[in-house]
Short mmCIF file of C-alpha atoms in Angstrom, two decimals:
data_model
loop_
_atom_site.label_atom_id
_atom_site.label_comp_id
_atom_site.label_asym_id
_atom_site.label_seq_id
_atom_site.Cartn_x
_atom_site.Cartn_y
_atom_site.Cartn_z
CA UNK I 1 -23.28 -7.48 -7.89
CA UNK I 2 -22.12 -10.92 -8.74
CA UNK I 3 -19.11 -12.78 -10.21
CA UNK I 4 -16.28 -14.94 -9.55
CA UNK I 5 -12.58 -14.87 -10.31
CA UNK I 6 -10.37 -17.97 -10.09
CA UNK I 7 -6.65 -17.72 -11.01
CA UNK I 8 -3.62 -19.92 -10.41
CA UNK I 9 -0.54 -17.87 -10.69
CA UNK I 10 3.24 -18.24 -10.48
CA UNK I 11 4.68 -16.54 -7.57
CA UNK I 12 5.92 -13.45 -9.20
CA UNK I 13 5.00 -9.74 -9.17
CA UNK I 14 4.28 -9.78 -12.85
CA UNK I 15 1.77 -12.47 -12.28
CA UNK I 16 0.16 -10.71 -9.40
CA UNK I 17 -0.52 -7.98 -11.73
CA UNK I 18 -2.62 -10.37 -13.87
CA UNK I 19 -4.89 -10.75 -10.75
CA UNK I 20 -5.29 -7.02 -10.50
CA UNK I 21 -6.18 -6.83 -14.17
CA UNK I 22 -8.89 -9.31 -13.64
CA UNK I 23 -10.15 -7.40 -10.75
CA UNK I 24 -10.22 -4.19 -12.85
CA UNK I 25 -12.05 -6.03 -15.54
CA UNK I 26 -14.74 -7.34 -13.20
CA UNK I 27 -15.08 -4.07 -11.45
CA UNK I 28 -15.75 -2.29 -14.70
CA UNK I 29 -18.20 -4.92 -15.87
CA UNK I 30 -20.13 -4.85 -12.54
CA UNK I 31 -19.68 -1.19 -12.00
CA UNK I 32 -18.05 -1.49 -8.68
CA UNK I 33 -17.83 1.52 -6.45
CA UNK I 34 -14.36 3.15 -6.75
CA UNK I 35 -13.64 2.72 -3.10
CA UNK I 36 -14.33 -0.98 -3.25
CA UNK I 37 -11.88 -1.44 -6.27
CA UNK I 38 -9.23 0.58 -4.33
CA UNK I 39 -9.73 -1.53 -1.17
CA UNK I 40 -9.71 -4.93 -2.98
CA UNK I 41 -6.65 -4.16 -5.07
CA UNK I 42 -4.70 -2.85 -2.06
CA UNK I 43 -5.50 -6.07 0.02
CA UNK I 44 -4.44 -8.10 -3.10
CA UNK I 45 -1.15 -6.23 -3.44
CA UNK I 46 -0.36 -6.46 0.43
CA UNK I 47 -1.23 -10.22 0.74
CA UNK I 48 0.01 -11.28 -2.59
CA UNK I 49 3.51 -9.52 -2.25
CA UNK I 50 3.72 -11.05 1.36
CA UNK I 51 3.23 -14.52 0.04
CA UNK I 52 5.60 -14.05 -3.08
CA UNK I 53 8.37 -12.09 -1.26
CA UNK I 54 8.23 -13.73 2.15
CA UNK I 55 6.25 -16.87 1.92
CA UNK I 56 8.07 -18.16 -1.15
CA UNK I 57 11.04 -15.96 -1.13
CA UNK I 58 10.58 -14.94 -4.73
CA UNK I 59 10.85 -18.56 -6.03
CA UNK I 60 8.79 -18.19 -9.18
CA UNK I 61 8.49 -21.98 -9.67
CA UNK I 62 5.91 -21.84 -6.85
CA UNK I 63 2.22 -21.19 -7.33
CA UNK I 64 -0.51 -19.44 -5.47
CA UNK I 65 -4.34 -19.68 -6.02
CA UNK I 66 -6.47 -16.63 -5.98
CA UNK I 67 -10.26 -16.65 -5.82
CA UNK I 68 -12.74 -13.73 -5.46
CA UNK I 69 -16.43 -14.10 -5.05
CA UNK I 70 -18.53 -10.94 -5.50
CA UNK I 71 -22.08 -11.04 -4.05
CA UNK I 72 -24.76 -8.45 -3.36
CA UNK I 73 -23.69 -7.85 0.27
CA UNK I 74 -20.06 -8.76 0.34
CA UNK I 75 -16.79 -9.49 -1.62
CA UNK I 76 -14.85 -12.48 -0.37
CA UNK I 77 -11.16 -12.80 -1.41
CA UNK I 78 -9.11 -16.05 -0.84
CA UNK I 79 -5.44 -16.79 -1.09
CA UNK I 80 -4.06 -20.27 -1.10
CA UNK I 81 -0.34 -21.06 -1.07
CA UNK I 82 2.08 -23.78 -0.12
CA UNK I 83 4.61 -21.78 1.66
CA UNK I 84 5.62 -22.35 5.32
CA UNK I 85 2.61 -21.81 7.62
CA UNK I 86 2.00 -18.15 8.38
CA UNK I 87 -0.96 -16.87 10.26
CA UNK I 88 -1.08 -13.13 9.81
CA UNK I 89 -3.65 -12.75 12.46
CA UNK I 90 -1.19 -14.09 15.26
CA UNK I 91 2.25 -13.94 13.88
CA UNK I 92 2.40 -10.38 12.65
CA UNK I 93 2.17 -8.03 15.69
CA UNK I 94 0.54 -4.72 15.28
CA UNK I 95 3.12 -1.89 14.30
CA UNK I 96 3.32 0.62 16.95
CA UNK I 97 1.44 3.37 15.20
CA UNK I 98 2.38 5.93 17.92
CA UNK I 99 6.08 5.49 17.51
CA UNK I 100 8.22 8.47 16.29
CA UNK I 101 10.06 8.63 13.00
CA UNK I 102 13.33 6.93 14.19
CA UNK I 103 11.43 4.10 16.06
CA UNK I 104 8.79 3.22 13.32
CA UNK I 105 9.58 -0.30 11.94
CA UNK I 106 9.01 -0.86 8.30
CA UNK I 107 7.68 -4.36 8.52
CA UNK I 108 4.17 -5.48 9.52
CA UNK I 109 2.32 -2.39 7.91
CA UNK I 110 0.84 -4.46 5.12
CA UNK I 111 -0.71 -7.08 7.21
CA UNK I 112 -2.07 -4.37 9.60
CA UNK I 113 -3.60 -2.44 6.68
CA UNK I 114 -5.31 -5.59 5.45
CA UNK I 115 -6.76 -6.46 9.00
CA UNK I 116 -7.91 -2.86 9.38
CA UNK I 117 -9.51 -2.70 5.99
CA UNK I 118 -11.34 -5.97 5.89
CA UNK I 119 -14.37 -6.93 8.01
CA UNK I 120 -13.39 -10.50 8.35
CA UNK I 121 -9.89 -12.30 8.09
CA UNK I 122 -9.57 -16.06 8.68
CA UNK I 123 -6.56 -18.07 8.43
CA UNK I 124 -6.39 -21.87 8.13
CA UNK I 125 -3.59 -24.28 7.53
CA UNK I 126 -4.85 -27.28 5.49
CA UNK I 127 -2.24 -29.99 5.00
CA UNK I 128 0.70 -28.14 3.49
CA UNK I 129 -1.34 -25.34 2.37
CA UNK I 130 -2.07 -21.66 3.88
CA UNK I 131 -5.59 -20.50 3.18
CA UNK I 132 -6.39 -16.80 3.91
CA UNK I 133 -9.93 -15.68 3.67
CA UNK I 134 -10.86 -11.92 3.46
CA UNK I 135 -14.30 -10.46 3.44
CA UNK I 136 -15.47 -7.03 3.04
CA UNK I 137 -19.05 -6.22 3.51
CA UNK I 138 -20.84 -3.75 1.31
CA UNK B 1 9.65 7.85 -12.32
CA UNK B 2 9.83 11.60 -13.24
CA UNK B 3 9.09 13.93 -10.30
CA UNK B 4 8.29 17.43 -11.31
CA UNK B 5 9.50 20.11 -8.93
CA UNK B 6 9.50 23.78 -8.28
CA UNK B 7 10.71 26.15 -5.64
CA UNK B 8 8.48 28.51 -3.82
CA UNK B 9 10.08 30.94 -1.46
CA UNK B 10 12.97 28.57 -0.79
CA UNK B 11 10.94 25.55 -0.28
CA UNK B 12 11.12 22.71 -2.74
CA UNK B 13 7.80 21.32 -3.90
CA UNK B 14 7.91 17.81 -5.36
CA UNK B 15 4.93 16.56 -7.26
CA UNK B 16 4.59 12.87 -6.76
CA UNK B 17 2.20 11.02 -9.04
CA UNK B 18 0.47 7.66 -9.71
CA UNK B 19 0.49 4.58 -7.62
CA UNK B 20 3.23 4.13 -5.07
CA UNK B 21 3.22 0.47 -4.35
CA UNK B 22 5.47 -2.62 -4.36
CA UNK B 23 6.49 -2.16 -7.95
CA UNK B 24 7.08 1.54 -7.87
CA UNK B 25 8.18 2.40 -4.27
CA UNK B 26 11.90 1.95 -4.93
CA UNK B 27 11.67 3.99 -7.95
CA UNK B 28 9.77 6.77 -6.10
CA UNK B 29 12.44 6.72 -3.33
CA UNK B 30 15.26 7.15 -5.75
CA UNK B 31 13.49 9.72 -7.76
CA UNK B 32 12.77 11.75 -4.75
CA UNK B 33 16.46 11.49 -3.69
CA UNK B 34 17.38 12.76 -7.11
CA UNK B 35 15.46 15.95 -6.98
CA UNK B 36 16.31 16.87 -3.21
CA UNK B 37 18.67 19.89 -3.41
CA UNK B 38 20.02 22.29 -0.86
CA UNK B 39 16.50 23.39 0.33
CA UNK B 40 15.93 23.25 4.02
CA UNK B 41 12.19 22.69 3.64
CA UNK B 42 10.53 20.27 1.43
CA UNK B 43 6.69 19.58 0.52
CA UNK B 44 5.63 16.52 -1.48
CA UNK B 45 2.31 17.36 -3.15
CA UNK B 46 0.49 14.17 -3.47
CA UNK B 47 -2.69 15.39 -5.45
CA UNK B 48 -1.75 13.08 -8.30
CA UNK B 49 -1.02 10.04 -6.20
CA UNK B 50 -3.80 7.58 -6.92
CA UNK B 51 -2.79 4.94 -4.36
CA UNK B 52 -0.29 4.13 -1.63
CA UNK B 53 0.54 0.70 -0.11
CA UNK B 54 2.56 -0.30 2.74
CA UNK B 55 5.61 -0.42 0.29
CA UNK B 56 4.86 3.17 -0.48
CA UNK B 57 4.55 4.05 3.18
CA UNK B 58 8.11 2.47 3.67
CA UNK B 59 9.41 4.73 0.96
CA UNK B 60 7.91 7.87 2.55
CA UNK B 61 9.29 6.88 5.89
CA UNK B 62 12.87 6.41 4.53
CA UNK B 63 12.76 9.81 2.80
CA UNK B 64 11.42 11.41 5.93
CA UNK B 65 14.38 9.72 8.04
CA UNK B 66 16.90 10.95 5.52
CA UNK B 67 15.51 14.48 5.66
CA UNK B 68 15.36 14.61 9.46
CA UNK B 69 18.99 13.57 9.60
CA UNK B 70 19.89 16.30 7.29
CA UNK B 71 17.81 18.88 9.49
CA UNK B 72 15.38 19.35 6.66
CA UNK B 73 11.76 20.10 7.39
CA UNK B 74 9.28 17.95 5.60
CA UNK B 75 5.57 17.96 4.98
CA UNK B 76 3.01 16.25 2.67
CA UNK B 77 -0.11 17.95 1.16
CA UNK B 78 -2.99 17.51 -1.01
CA UNK B 79 -3.85 13.82 -0.63
CA UNK B 80 -6.91 12.06 -2.07
CA UNK B 81 -8.97 10.59 0.60
CA UNK B 82 -7.99 6.95 -0.20
CA UNK B 83 -4.35 8.00 0.20
CA UNK B 84 -4.86 9.89 3.36
CA UNK B 85 -6.85 7.16 4.91
CA UNK B 86 -3.74 4.78 4.47
CA UNK B 87 -1.47 7.35 6.16
CA UNK B 88 -4.13 7.87 8.91
CA UNK B 89 -4.69 4.22 9.71
CA UNK B 90 -1.01 3.43 10.11
CA UNK B 91 -0.38 6.64 12.11
CA UNK B 92 1.96 7.89 9.51
CA UNK B 93 0.29 11.30 9.43
CA UNK B 94 1.65 11.69 13.07
CA UNK B 95 5.20 11.14 12.00
CA UNK B 96 5.11 13.08 8.68
CA UNK B 97 2.78 16.20 8.85
CA UNK B 98 -0.04 15.90 6.17
CA UNK B 99 -1.72 19.02 5.23
CA UNK B 100 -4.85 19.44 3.21
CA UNK B 101 -3.49 22.23 0.99
CA UNK B 102 -0.16 23.17 -0.31
CA UNK B 103 -0.29 26.59 1.32
CA UNK B 104 -1.10 24.93 4.70
CA UNK B 105 1.96 22.83 4.27
CA UNK B 106 4.17 25.83 3.16
CA UNK B 107 3.05 27.85 6.23
CA UNK B 108 3.66 25.05 8.62
CA UNK B 109 7.32 24.88 7.41
CA UNK B 110 7.85 28.59 7.99
CA UNK B 111 9.61 29.52 11.09
#
């Protein structure tokens, strides 16, 4: 398996769908297993919406960069944005997955799912940019 | 979003379908609210649900809360493995019962 996607998009839900379309196209071309497509797209939705809705507060004049590298043994996904610093590894506490129906909080689930699904999650603040790198091993 | 429903022995069965994610979760919640009637027991059959993201989970949680407040018993069934895994990873299967089959869900809601 090989291939690379690089996209710079505006911070909107519509533009995030372009990223998902690009993933679908590569997955079809490279015959990715269905479970991998599902995992990668879920992660892209969770991280992408987090940046667009929370990082940028739905300001569509902002941009974010998306990069995906598919190799024989792994798929690496990278998001780069210029929103305020946000480290999902330390700033988003795990949801209490044992809480009852009344106590369960709505927030934090997306980041938690991403951390659970990916084998590696790295965050770096580089100048005024957040770089989130996610790796799933095949 | 159109949600097909039927009633079996007084239980409302709602057939959810498609991807329940950031772009459809609100629509899903509203569509569910629109089909809920006077039934005291509700099953959401998820066999046609292809994916659920955290936004989708939030919609299920809000529906479950509303139903609980109204004293309505609620269960889910028939999830594809990739949907079920999202419920299991987040512990949502502990707050909303998830059954493998529709009959299992119906049995669980009977007194």
